[in-house]
Short mmCIF file of C-alpha atoms in Angstrom, two decimals:
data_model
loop_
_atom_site.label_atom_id
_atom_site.label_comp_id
_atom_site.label_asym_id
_atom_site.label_seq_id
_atom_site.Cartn_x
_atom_site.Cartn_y
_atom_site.Cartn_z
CA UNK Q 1 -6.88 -1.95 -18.96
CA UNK Q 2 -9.20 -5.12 -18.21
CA UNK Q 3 -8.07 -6.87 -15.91
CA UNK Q 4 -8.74 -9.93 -13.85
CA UNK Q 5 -8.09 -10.27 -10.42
CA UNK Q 6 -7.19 -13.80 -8.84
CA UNK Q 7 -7.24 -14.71 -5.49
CA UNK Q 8 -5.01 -17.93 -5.03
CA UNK Q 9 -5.09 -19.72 -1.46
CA UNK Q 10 -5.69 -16.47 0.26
CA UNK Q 11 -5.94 -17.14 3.68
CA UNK Q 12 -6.19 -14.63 7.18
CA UNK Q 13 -6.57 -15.77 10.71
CA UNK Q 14 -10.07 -15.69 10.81
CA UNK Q 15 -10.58 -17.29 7.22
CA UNK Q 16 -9.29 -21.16 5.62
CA UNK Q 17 -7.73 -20.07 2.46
CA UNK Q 18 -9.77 -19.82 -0.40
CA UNK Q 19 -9.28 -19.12 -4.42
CA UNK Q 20 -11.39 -17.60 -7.13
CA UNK Q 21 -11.69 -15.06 -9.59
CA UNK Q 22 -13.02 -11.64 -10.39
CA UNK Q 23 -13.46 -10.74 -13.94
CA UNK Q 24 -13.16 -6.77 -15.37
CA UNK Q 25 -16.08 -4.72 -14.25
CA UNK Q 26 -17.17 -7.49 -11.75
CA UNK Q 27 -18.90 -6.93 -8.80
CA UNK Q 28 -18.26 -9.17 -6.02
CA UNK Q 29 -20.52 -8.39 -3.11
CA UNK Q 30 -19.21 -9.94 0.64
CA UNK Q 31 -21.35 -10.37 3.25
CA UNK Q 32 -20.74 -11.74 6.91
CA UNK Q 33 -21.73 -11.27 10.97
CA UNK Q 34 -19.62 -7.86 11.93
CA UNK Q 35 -16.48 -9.50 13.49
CA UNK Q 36 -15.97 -12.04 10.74
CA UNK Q 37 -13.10 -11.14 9.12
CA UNK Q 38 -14.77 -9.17 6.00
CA UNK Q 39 -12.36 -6.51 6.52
CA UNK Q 40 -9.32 -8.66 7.69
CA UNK Q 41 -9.86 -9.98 4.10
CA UNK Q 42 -9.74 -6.85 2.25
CA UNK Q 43 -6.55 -5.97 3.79
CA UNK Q 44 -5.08 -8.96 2.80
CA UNK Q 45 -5.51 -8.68 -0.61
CA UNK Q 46 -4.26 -5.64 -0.44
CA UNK Q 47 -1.19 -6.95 1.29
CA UNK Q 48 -1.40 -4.44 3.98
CA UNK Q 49 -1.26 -7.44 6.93
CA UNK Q 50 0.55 -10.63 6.74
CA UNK Q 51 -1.25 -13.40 4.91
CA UNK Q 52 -1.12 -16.92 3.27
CA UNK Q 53 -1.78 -17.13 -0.68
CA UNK Q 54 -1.66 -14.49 -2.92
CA UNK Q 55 -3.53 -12.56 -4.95
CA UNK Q 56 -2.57 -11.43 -8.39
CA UNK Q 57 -3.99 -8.96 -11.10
CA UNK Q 58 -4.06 -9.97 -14.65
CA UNK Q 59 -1.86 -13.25 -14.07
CA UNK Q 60 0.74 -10.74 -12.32
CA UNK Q 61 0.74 -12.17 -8.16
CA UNK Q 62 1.54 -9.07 -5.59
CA UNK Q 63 4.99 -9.87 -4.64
CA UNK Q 64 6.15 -9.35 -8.33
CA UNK Q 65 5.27 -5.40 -8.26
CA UNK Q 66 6.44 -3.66 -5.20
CA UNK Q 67 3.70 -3.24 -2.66
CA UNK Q 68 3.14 0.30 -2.80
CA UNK Q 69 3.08 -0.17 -6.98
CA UNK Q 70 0.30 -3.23 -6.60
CA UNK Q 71 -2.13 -1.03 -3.78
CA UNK Q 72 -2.23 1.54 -5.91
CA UNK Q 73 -3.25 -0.73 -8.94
CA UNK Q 74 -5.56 -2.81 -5.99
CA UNK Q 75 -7.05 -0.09 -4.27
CA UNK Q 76 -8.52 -0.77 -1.10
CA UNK Q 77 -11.56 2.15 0.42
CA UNK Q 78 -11.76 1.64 3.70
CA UNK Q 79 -15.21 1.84 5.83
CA UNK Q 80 -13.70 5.07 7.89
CA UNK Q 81 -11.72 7.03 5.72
CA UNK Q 82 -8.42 9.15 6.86
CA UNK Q 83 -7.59 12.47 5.86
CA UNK Q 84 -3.86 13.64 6.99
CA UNK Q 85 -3.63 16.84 4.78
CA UNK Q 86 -5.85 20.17 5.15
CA UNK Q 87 -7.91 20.64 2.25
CA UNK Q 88 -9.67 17.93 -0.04
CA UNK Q 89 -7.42 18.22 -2.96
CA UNK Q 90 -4.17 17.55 -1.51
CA UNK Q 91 -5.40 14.06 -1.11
CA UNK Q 92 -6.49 13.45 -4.94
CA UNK Q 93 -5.56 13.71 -8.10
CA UNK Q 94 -6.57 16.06 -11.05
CA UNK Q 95 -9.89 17.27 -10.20
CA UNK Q 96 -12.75 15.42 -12.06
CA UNK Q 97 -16.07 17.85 -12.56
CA UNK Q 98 -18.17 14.83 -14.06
CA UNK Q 99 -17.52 12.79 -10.67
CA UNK Q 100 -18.03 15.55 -8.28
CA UNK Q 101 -21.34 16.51 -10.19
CA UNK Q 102 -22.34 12.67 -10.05
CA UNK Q 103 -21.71 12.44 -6.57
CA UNK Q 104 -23.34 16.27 -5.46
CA UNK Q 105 -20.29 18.19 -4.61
CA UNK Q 106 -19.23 21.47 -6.31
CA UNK Q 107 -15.94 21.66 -8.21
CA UNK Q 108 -14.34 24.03 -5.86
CA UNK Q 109 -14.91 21.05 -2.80
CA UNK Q 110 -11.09 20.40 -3.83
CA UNK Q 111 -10.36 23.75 -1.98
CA UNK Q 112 -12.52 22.54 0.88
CA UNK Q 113 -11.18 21.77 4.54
CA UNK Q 114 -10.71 18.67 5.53
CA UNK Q 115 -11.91 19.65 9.32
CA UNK Q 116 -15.14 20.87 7.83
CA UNK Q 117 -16.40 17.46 6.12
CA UNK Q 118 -19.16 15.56 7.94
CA UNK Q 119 -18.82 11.58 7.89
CA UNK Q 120 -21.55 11.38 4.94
CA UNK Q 121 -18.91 13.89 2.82
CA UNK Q 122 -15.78 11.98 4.10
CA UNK Q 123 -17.29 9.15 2.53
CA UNK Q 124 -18.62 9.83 -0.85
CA UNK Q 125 -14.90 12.05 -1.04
CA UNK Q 126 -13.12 8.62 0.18
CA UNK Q 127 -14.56 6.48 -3.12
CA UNK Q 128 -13.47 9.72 -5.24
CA UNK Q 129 -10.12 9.97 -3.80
CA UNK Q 130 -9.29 6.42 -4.72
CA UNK Q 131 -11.06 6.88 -8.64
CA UNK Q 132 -8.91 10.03 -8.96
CA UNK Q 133 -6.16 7.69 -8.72
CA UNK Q 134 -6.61 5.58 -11.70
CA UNK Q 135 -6.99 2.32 -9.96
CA UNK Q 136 -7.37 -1.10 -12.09
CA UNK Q 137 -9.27 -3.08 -8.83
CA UNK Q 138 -11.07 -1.79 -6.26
CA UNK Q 139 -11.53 -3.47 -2.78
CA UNK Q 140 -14.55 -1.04 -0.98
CA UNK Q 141 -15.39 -1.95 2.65
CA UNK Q 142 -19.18 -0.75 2.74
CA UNK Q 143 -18.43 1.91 0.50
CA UNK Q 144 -22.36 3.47 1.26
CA UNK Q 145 -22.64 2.94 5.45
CA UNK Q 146 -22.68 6.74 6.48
CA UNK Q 147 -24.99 7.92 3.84
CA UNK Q 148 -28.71 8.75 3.89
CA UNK Q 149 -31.32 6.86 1.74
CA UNK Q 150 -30.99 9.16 -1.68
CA UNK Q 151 -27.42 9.91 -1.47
CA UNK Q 152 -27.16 5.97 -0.90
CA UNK Q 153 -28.57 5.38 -4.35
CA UNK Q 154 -26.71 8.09 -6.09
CA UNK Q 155 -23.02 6.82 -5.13
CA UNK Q 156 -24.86 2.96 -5.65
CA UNK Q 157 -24.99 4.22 -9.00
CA UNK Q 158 -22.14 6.09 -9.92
CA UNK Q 159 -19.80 3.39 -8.36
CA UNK Q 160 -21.06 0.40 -10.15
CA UNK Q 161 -21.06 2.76 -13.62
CA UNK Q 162 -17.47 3.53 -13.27
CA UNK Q 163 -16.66 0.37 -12.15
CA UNK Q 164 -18.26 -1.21 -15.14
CA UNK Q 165 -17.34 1.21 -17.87
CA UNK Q 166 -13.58 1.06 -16.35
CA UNK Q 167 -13.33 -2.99 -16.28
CA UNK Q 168 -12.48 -2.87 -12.56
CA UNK Q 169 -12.73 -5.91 -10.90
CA UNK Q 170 -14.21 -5.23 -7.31
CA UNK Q 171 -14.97 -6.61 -3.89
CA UNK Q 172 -17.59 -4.94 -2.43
CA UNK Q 173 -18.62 -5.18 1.16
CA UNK Q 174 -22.03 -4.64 2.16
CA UNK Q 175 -25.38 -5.65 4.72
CA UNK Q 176 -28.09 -4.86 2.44
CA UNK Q 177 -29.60 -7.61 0.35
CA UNK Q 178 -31.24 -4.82 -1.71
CA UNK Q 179 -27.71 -3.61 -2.38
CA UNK Q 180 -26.02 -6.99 -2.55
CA UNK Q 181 -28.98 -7.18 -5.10
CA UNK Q 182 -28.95 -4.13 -7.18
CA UNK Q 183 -24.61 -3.95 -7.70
CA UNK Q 184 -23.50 -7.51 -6.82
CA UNK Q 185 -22.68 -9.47 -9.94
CA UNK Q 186 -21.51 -12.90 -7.25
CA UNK Q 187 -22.06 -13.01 -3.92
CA UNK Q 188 -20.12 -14.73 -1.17
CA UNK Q 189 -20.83 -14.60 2.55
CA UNK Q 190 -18.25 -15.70 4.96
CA UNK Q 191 -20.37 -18.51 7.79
CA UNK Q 192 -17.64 -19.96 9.93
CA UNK Q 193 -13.87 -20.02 9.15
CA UNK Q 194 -15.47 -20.56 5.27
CA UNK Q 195 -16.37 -18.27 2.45
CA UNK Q 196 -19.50 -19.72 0.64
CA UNK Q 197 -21.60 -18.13 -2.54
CA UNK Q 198 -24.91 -17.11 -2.21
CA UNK Q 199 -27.46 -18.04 -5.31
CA UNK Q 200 -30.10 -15.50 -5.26
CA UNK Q 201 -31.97 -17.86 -7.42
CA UNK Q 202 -33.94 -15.99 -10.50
CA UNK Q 203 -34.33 -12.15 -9.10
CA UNK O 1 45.19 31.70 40.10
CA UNK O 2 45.01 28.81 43.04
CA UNK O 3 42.29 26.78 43.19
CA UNK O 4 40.17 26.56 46.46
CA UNK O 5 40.32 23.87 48.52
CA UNK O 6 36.41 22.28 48.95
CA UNK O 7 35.94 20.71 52.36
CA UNK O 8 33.42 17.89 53.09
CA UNK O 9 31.76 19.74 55.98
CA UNK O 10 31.60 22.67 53.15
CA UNK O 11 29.52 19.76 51.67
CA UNK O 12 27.62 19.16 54.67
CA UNK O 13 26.44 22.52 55.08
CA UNK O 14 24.85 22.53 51.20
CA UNK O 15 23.41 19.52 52.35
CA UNK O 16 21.47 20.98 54.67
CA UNK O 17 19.50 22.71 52.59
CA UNK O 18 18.60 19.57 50.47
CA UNK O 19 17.11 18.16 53.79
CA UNK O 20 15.45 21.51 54.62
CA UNK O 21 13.63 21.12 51.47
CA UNK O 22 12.69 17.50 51.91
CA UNK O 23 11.55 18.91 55.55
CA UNK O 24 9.34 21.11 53.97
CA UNK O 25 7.73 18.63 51.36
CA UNK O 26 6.77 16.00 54.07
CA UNK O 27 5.13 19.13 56.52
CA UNK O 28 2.96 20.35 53.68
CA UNK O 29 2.69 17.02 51.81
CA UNK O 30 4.13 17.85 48.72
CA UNK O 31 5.33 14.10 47.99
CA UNK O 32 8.44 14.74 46.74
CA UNK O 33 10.38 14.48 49.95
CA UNK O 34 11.42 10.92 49.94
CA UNK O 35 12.46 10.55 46.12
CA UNK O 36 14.52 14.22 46.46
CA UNK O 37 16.42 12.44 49.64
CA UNK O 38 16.70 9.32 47.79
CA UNK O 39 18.11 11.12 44.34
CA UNK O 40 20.65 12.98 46.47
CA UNK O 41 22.31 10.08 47.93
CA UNK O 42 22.24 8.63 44.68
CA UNK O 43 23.84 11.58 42.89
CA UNK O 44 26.80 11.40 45.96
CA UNK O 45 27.56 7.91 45.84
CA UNK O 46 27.18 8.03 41.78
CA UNK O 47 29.41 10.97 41.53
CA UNK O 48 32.20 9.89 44.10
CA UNK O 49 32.38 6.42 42.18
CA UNK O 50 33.04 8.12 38.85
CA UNK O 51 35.48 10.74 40.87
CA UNK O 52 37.42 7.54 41.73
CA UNK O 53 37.09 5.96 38.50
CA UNK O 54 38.50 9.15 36.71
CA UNK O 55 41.30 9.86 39.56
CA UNK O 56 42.36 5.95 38.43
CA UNK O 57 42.00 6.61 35.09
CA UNK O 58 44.10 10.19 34.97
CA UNK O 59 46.61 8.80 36.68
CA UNK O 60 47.28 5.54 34.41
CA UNK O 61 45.82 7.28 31.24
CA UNK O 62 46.20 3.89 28.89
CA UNK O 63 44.33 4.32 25.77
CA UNK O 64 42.62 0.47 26.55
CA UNK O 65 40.88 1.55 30.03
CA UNK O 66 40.05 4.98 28.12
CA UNK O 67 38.24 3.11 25.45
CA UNK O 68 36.63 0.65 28.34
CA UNK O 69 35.19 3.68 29.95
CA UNK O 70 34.30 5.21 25.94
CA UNK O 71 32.64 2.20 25.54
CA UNK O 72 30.85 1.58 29.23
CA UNK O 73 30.00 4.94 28.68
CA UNK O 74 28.15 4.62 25.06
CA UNK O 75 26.17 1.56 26.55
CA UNK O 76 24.24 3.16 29.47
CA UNK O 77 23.62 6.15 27.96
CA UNK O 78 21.96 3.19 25.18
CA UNK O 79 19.96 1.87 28.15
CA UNK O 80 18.57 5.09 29.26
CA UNK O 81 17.81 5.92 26.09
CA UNK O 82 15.75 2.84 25.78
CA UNK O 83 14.10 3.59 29.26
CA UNK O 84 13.13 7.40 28.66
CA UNK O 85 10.65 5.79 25.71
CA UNK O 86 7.03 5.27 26.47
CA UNK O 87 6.43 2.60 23.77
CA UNK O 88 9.79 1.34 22.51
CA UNK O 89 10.69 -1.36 19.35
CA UNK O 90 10.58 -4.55 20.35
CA UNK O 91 13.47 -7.29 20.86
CA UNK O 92 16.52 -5.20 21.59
CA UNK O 93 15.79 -2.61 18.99
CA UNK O 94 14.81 0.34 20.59
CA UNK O 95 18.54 -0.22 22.79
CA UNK O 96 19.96 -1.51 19.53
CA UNK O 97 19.21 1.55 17.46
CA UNK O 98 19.92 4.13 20.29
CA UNK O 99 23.59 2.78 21.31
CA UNK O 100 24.70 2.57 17.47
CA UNK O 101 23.26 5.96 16.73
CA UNK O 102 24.99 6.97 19.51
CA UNK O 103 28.37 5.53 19.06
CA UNK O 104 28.47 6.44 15.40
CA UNK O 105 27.36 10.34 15.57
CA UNK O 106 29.00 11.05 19.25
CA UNK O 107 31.28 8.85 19.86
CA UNK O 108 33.38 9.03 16.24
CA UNK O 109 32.57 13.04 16.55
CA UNK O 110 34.51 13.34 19.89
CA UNK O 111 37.36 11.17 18.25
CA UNK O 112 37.95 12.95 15.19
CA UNK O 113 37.60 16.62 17.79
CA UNK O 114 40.37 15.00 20.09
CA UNK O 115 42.87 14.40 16.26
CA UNK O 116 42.00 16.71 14.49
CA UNK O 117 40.97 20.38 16.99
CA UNK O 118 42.53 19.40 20.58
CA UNK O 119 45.06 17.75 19.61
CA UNK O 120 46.30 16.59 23.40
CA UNK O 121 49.16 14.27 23.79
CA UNK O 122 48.26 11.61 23.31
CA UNK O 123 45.05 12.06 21.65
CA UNK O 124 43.55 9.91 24.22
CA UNK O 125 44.47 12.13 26.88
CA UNK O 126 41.79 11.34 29.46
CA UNK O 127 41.17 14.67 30.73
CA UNK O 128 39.99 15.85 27.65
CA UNK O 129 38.58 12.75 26.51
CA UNK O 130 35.93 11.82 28.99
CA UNK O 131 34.62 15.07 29.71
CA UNK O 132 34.32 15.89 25.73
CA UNK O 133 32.61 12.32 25.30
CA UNK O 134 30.48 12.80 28.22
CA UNK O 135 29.24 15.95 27.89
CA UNK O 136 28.50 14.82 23.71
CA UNK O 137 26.58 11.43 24.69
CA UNK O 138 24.65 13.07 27.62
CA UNK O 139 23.12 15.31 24.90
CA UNK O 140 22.70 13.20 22.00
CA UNK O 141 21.12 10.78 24.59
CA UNK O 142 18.58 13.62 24.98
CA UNK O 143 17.70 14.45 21.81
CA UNK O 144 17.73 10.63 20.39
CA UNK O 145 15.70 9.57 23.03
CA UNK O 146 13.12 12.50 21.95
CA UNK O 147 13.36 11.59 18.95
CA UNK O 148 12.81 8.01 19.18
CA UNK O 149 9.25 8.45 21.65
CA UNK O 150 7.72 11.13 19.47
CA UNK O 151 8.57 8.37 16.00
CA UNK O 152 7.13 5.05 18.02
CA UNK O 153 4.57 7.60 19.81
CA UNK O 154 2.95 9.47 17.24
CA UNK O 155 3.14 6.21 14.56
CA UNK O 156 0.80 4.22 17.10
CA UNK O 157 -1.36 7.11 17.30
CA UNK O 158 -1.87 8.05 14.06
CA UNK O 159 -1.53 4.03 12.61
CA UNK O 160 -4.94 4.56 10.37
CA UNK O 161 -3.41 7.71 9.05
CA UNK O 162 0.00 6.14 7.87
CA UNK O 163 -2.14 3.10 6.89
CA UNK O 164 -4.93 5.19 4.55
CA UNK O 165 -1.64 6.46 3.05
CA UNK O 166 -0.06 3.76 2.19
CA UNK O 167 -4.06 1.91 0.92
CA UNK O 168 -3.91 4.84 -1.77
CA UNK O 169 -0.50 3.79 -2.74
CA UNK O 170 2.11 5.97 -1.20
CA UNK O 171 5.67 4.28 -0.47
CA UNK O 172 6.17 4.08 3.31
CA UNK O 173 8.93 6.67 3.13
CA UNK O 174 5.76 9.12 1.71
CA UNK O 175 3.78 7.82 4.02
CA UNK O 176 5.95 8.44 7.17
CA UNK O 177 7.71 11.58 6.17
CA UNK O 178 5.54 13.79 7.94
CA UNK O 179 5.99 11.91 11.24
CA UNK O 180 9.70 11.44 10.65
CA UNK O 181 10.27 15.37 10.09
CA UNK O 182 8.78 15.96 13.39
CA UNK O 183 10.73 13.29 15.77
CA UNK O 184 13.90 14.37 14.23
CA UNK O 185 12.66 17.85 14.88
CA UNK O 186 11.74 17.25 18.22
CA UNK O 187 14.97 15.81 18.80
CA UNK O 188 17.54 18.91 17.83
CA UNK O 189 15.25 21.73 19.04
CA UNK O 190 16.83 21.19 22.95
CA UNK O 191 19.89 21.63 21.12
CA UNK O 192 19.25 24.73 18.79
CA UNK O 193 17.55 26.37 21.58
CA UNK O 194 20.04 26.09 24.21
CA UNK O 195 22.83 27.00 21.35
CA UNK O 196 20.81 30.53 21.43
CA UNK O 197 20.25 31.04 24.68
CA UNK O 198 24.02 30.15 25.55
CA UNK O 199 25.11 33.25 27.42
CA UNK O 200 22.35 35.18 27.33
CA UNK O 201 19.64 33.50 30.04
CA UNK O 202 22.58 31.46 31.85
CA UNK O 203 25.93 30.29 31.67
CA UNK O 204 26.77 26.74 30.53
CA UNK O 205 27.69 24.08 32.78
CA UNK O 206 30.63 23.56 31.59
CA UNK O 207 32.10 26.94 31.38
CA UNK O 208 31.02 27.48 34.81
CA UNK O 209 32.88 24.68 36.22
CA UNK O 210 35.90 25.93 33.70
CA UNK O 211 35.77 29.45 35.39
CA UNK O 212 35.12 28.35 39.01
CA UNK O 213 38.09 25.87 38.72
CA UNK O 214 40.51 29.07 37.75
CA UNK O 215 40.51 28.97 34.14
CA UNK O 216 40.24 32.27 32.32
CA UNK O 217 37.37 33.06 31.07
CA UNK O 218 38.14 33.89 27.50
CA UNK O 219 39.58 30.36 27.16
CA UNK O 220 36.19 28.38 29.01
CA UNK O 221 34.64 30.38 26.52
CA UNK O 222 36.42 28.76 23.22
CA UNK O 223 36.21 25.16 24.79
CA UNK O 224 32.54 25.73 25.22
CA UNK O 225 31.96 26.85 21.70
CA UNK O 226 33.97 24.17 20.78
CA UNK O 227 31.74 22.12 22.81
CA UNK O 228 28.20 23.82 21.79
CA UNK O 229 29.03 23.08 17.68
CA UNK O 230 30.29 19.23 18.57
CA UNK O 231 27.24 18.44 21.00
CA UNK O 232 25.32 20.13 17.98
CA UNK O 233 26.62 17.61 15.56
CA UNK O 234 26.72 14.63 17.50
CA UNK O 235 22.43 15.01 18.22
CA UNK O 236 21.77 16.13 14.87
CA UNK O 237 23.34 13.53 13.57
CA UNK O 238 22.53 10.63 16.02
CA UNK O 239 18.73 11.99 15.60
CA UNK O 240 18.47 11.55 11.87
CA UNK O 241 20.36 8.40 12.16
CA UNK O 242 18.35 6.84 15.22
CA UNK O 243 14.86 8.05 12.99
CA UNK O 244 15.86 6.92 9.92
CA UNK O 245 16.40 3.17 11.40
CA UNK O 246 13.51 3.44 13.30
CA UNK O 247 11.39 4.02 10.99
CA UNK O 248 13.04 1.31 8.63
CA UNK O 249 12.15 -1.14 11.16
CA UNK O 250 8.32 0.11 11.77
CA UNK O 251 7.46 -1.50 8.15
CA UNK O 252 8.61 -4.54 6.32
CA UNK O 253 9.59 -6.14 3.32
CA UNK O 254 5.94 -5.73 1.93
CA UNK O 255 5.45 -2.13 3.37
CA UNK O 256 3.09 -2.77 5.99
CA UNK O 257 2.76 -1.06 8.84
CA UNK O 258 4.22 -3.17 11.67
CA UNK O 259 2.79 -1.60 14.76
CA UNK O 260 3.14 -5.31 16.87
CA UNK O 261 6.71 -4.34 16.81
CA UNK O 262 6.19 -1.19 19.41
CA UNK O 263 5.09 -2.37 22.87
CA UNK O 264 2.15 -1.30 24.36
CA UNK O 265 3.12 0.71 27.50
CA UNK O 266 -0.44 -0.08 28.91
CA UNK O 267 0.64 -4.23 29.25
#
């Protein structure tokens, strides 16, 4: 299931259109000012707002599958995640006791109440929702922003593991250079209306 | 039985008491004075139009004017169901959905009830024509216009809801059912409710008028079951209808969330 996903003239309001490519289990870190369009970007790969270009997974552009079929293949984890049902597992798939364990949550936290979850738990749950899916990309709007120092480095880790030993190609939005650092395989920050990569040189 | 005569200065008198009660809004401020007066002198003037309209009608009884009126009739009850909605589709939709809703479940209902149950001569008869379409659009106007707030309503508010559905890949349909289920809810519980209450907490309009106006009351009684199970039809399915396009329209071809197609009340 390694795919490659393609971004081909993809353009929002706030960005020029741009192409390039992310390979199977690469990380793609984006950085920007809040406000630039980081976001705005995700959700146009995703094809949840109106957009020029396309993007396409494994040679296969989004308007060939239908678009609830290609954002479930391109899954995108929002910064603030929703939760519409009342318990945990209603919202995921088959439960997953190595995934809970690597991200500190009991197996019975599928049997948990939604109401009851602070942000820090909505979070790390979010990023397992969308795994439990079987995604092949993964678009994750700062995936680690509600989350102390040590739980930081904990989901740090289990993301990028899955996402490597998976093959999922993934845009990753984050602040921290020591995170940008530590997961990004590219990086690209968005100054202006452009999106331009970073070298980090030899660290 | 003989009917009795109603005077205007029998009028008069009940009007007094309408003007007692505005009296008593304006001396202990209650602010409703002015739009009670004003909403009485509408509903005289409206009513004594449409009493001259329908003595016209009656006494030419063409099936063309009946279908004018049918028709006239369908379209404002489109408008007001367009005007009762706090955030409404944009470019002629919310209207466009309501009056077609509308004329489909009510207005083919009270049709095929004139054929097929009453079965006047003609079919068209216009005493049993316009009261049996009015009374049907008057509540399927209520109960699509319910239904068509609490859809455009509760979609705005919940828009990152629908939207984290639809980012883990749900279709829309999934990812509106919820939503859906409750407008068209919203829309027949008037309905259902005042189907079992009929009789017990008070007697419907229309059998009351029936039974003033000297008609026994075991026959008022049939016409307004006949009545209660068409007016049940006609919202139930106008609702699911007027839902169903609405919230066809509130995505697009790429099942995205189009929330720029409600207005924003606040603007």
């Amino acid at each position: 299931m390694n795919q490659t996903l393609s971004i081909n003239g993809l353009g929002t309001g706030e960005l020029d259109a741009f192409s390039l490519d992310v390979a199977p289990g690469r990380i793609l870190c984006l950085s920007g000012p809040s406000g630039s369009g980081k976001s705005r970007l995700l959700r146009a790969v995703a094809d949840l707002d109106p957009h020029d270009g396309e993007a396409s997974l494994n040679g296969t552009p989004a308007h060939n599958l239908k678009a609830d079929e290609w954002r479930r293949r391109v899954m995108l984890v929002p910064a603030e995640s929703r939760w519409w049902h009342d318990t945990v597992g209603e919202h995921c798939g088959e439960p997953r006791e190595s995934d809970l364990t690597a991200l500190g949550f009991e197996p019975d936290v599928h049997q948990w109440p939604v109401s009851r979850l602070s942000s820090g738990e909505k979070q790390r749950l979010a990023l397992y929702r969308a795994l439990s899916l079987d995604p092949e990309a993964l678009l994750l709007d700062e995936p680690t922003a509600n989350l102390d120092e040590a739980t930081r480095e904990r989901v740090e880790q289990w993301l990028a593991r899955r996402i490597h030993d998976q093959g999922l190609p993934t845009f990753w939005v984050a602040h921290d250079p020591g995170q940008i650092a530590r997961v990004g395989d590219t990086h690209y920050r968005i100054s202006g209306r452009r999106l331009e990569e970073v070298n980090h040189g030899t660290d | 039985m003989e009917l009795i005569e109603l005077e205007y200065w029998q009028l008069a008198l009940a009007s007094v008491l309408v003007i007692l009660l505005a009296a008593c809004s304006w001396w202990v401020r209650l602010g409703f004075g002015r739009s009670l007066v004003i909403a009485a002198v509408r509903t005289t003037i409206q009513l004594s139009l449409i009493g001259l309209i329908l003595e016209a009608l009656f006494s030419v009884g063409a099936l063309g004017w009946v279908a004018l009126m049918g028709v006239a009739m369908v379209i404002l009850a489109g408008r007001e169901v367009m005007m009762r909605q706090r955030r409404r589709l944009r470019g002629g939709w919310a209207f466009g959905i309501g009056t077609s809703a509308m004329f489909v479940s009510a207005f083919t209902i009270a049709v095929m009830t004139l054929l097929i149950v009453i079965r006047p001569d003609p079919w068209y008869q216009p005493q049993y024509a316009i009261p049996l379409l009015g009374m049907m659009l008057g509540n399927t106007m209520n109960g699509i216009a319910l239904s068509l707030d609490r859809l455009t309503d509760t979609v705005w508010r919940q828009r990152e809801d629908i939207e984290g559905r639809l980012m883990l890949g749900q279709r829309w349909q999934e990812a509106i059912s919820d939503i859906r289920r409750e407008a068209m809810r919203s829309g027949m519980i008037p309905t259902i409710n005042m189907m079992a209450a009929a009789g017990l907490v008070s007697l419907p309009g229309m059998m009351t008028g029936q039974i003033l106006a000297g008609s026994p009351p075991a026959l008022a009684v049939k016409y307004q079951i006949l009545l209660m199970f068409t007016i049940a039809a006609g919202t139930g399915f106008g609702t699911m209808l007027a839902v169903t396009a609405g919230s066809y329209r509130l995505f697009d071809h790429r099942q995205r969330l189009r929330t720029d197609r409600i207005t924003d009340p606040t603007h």
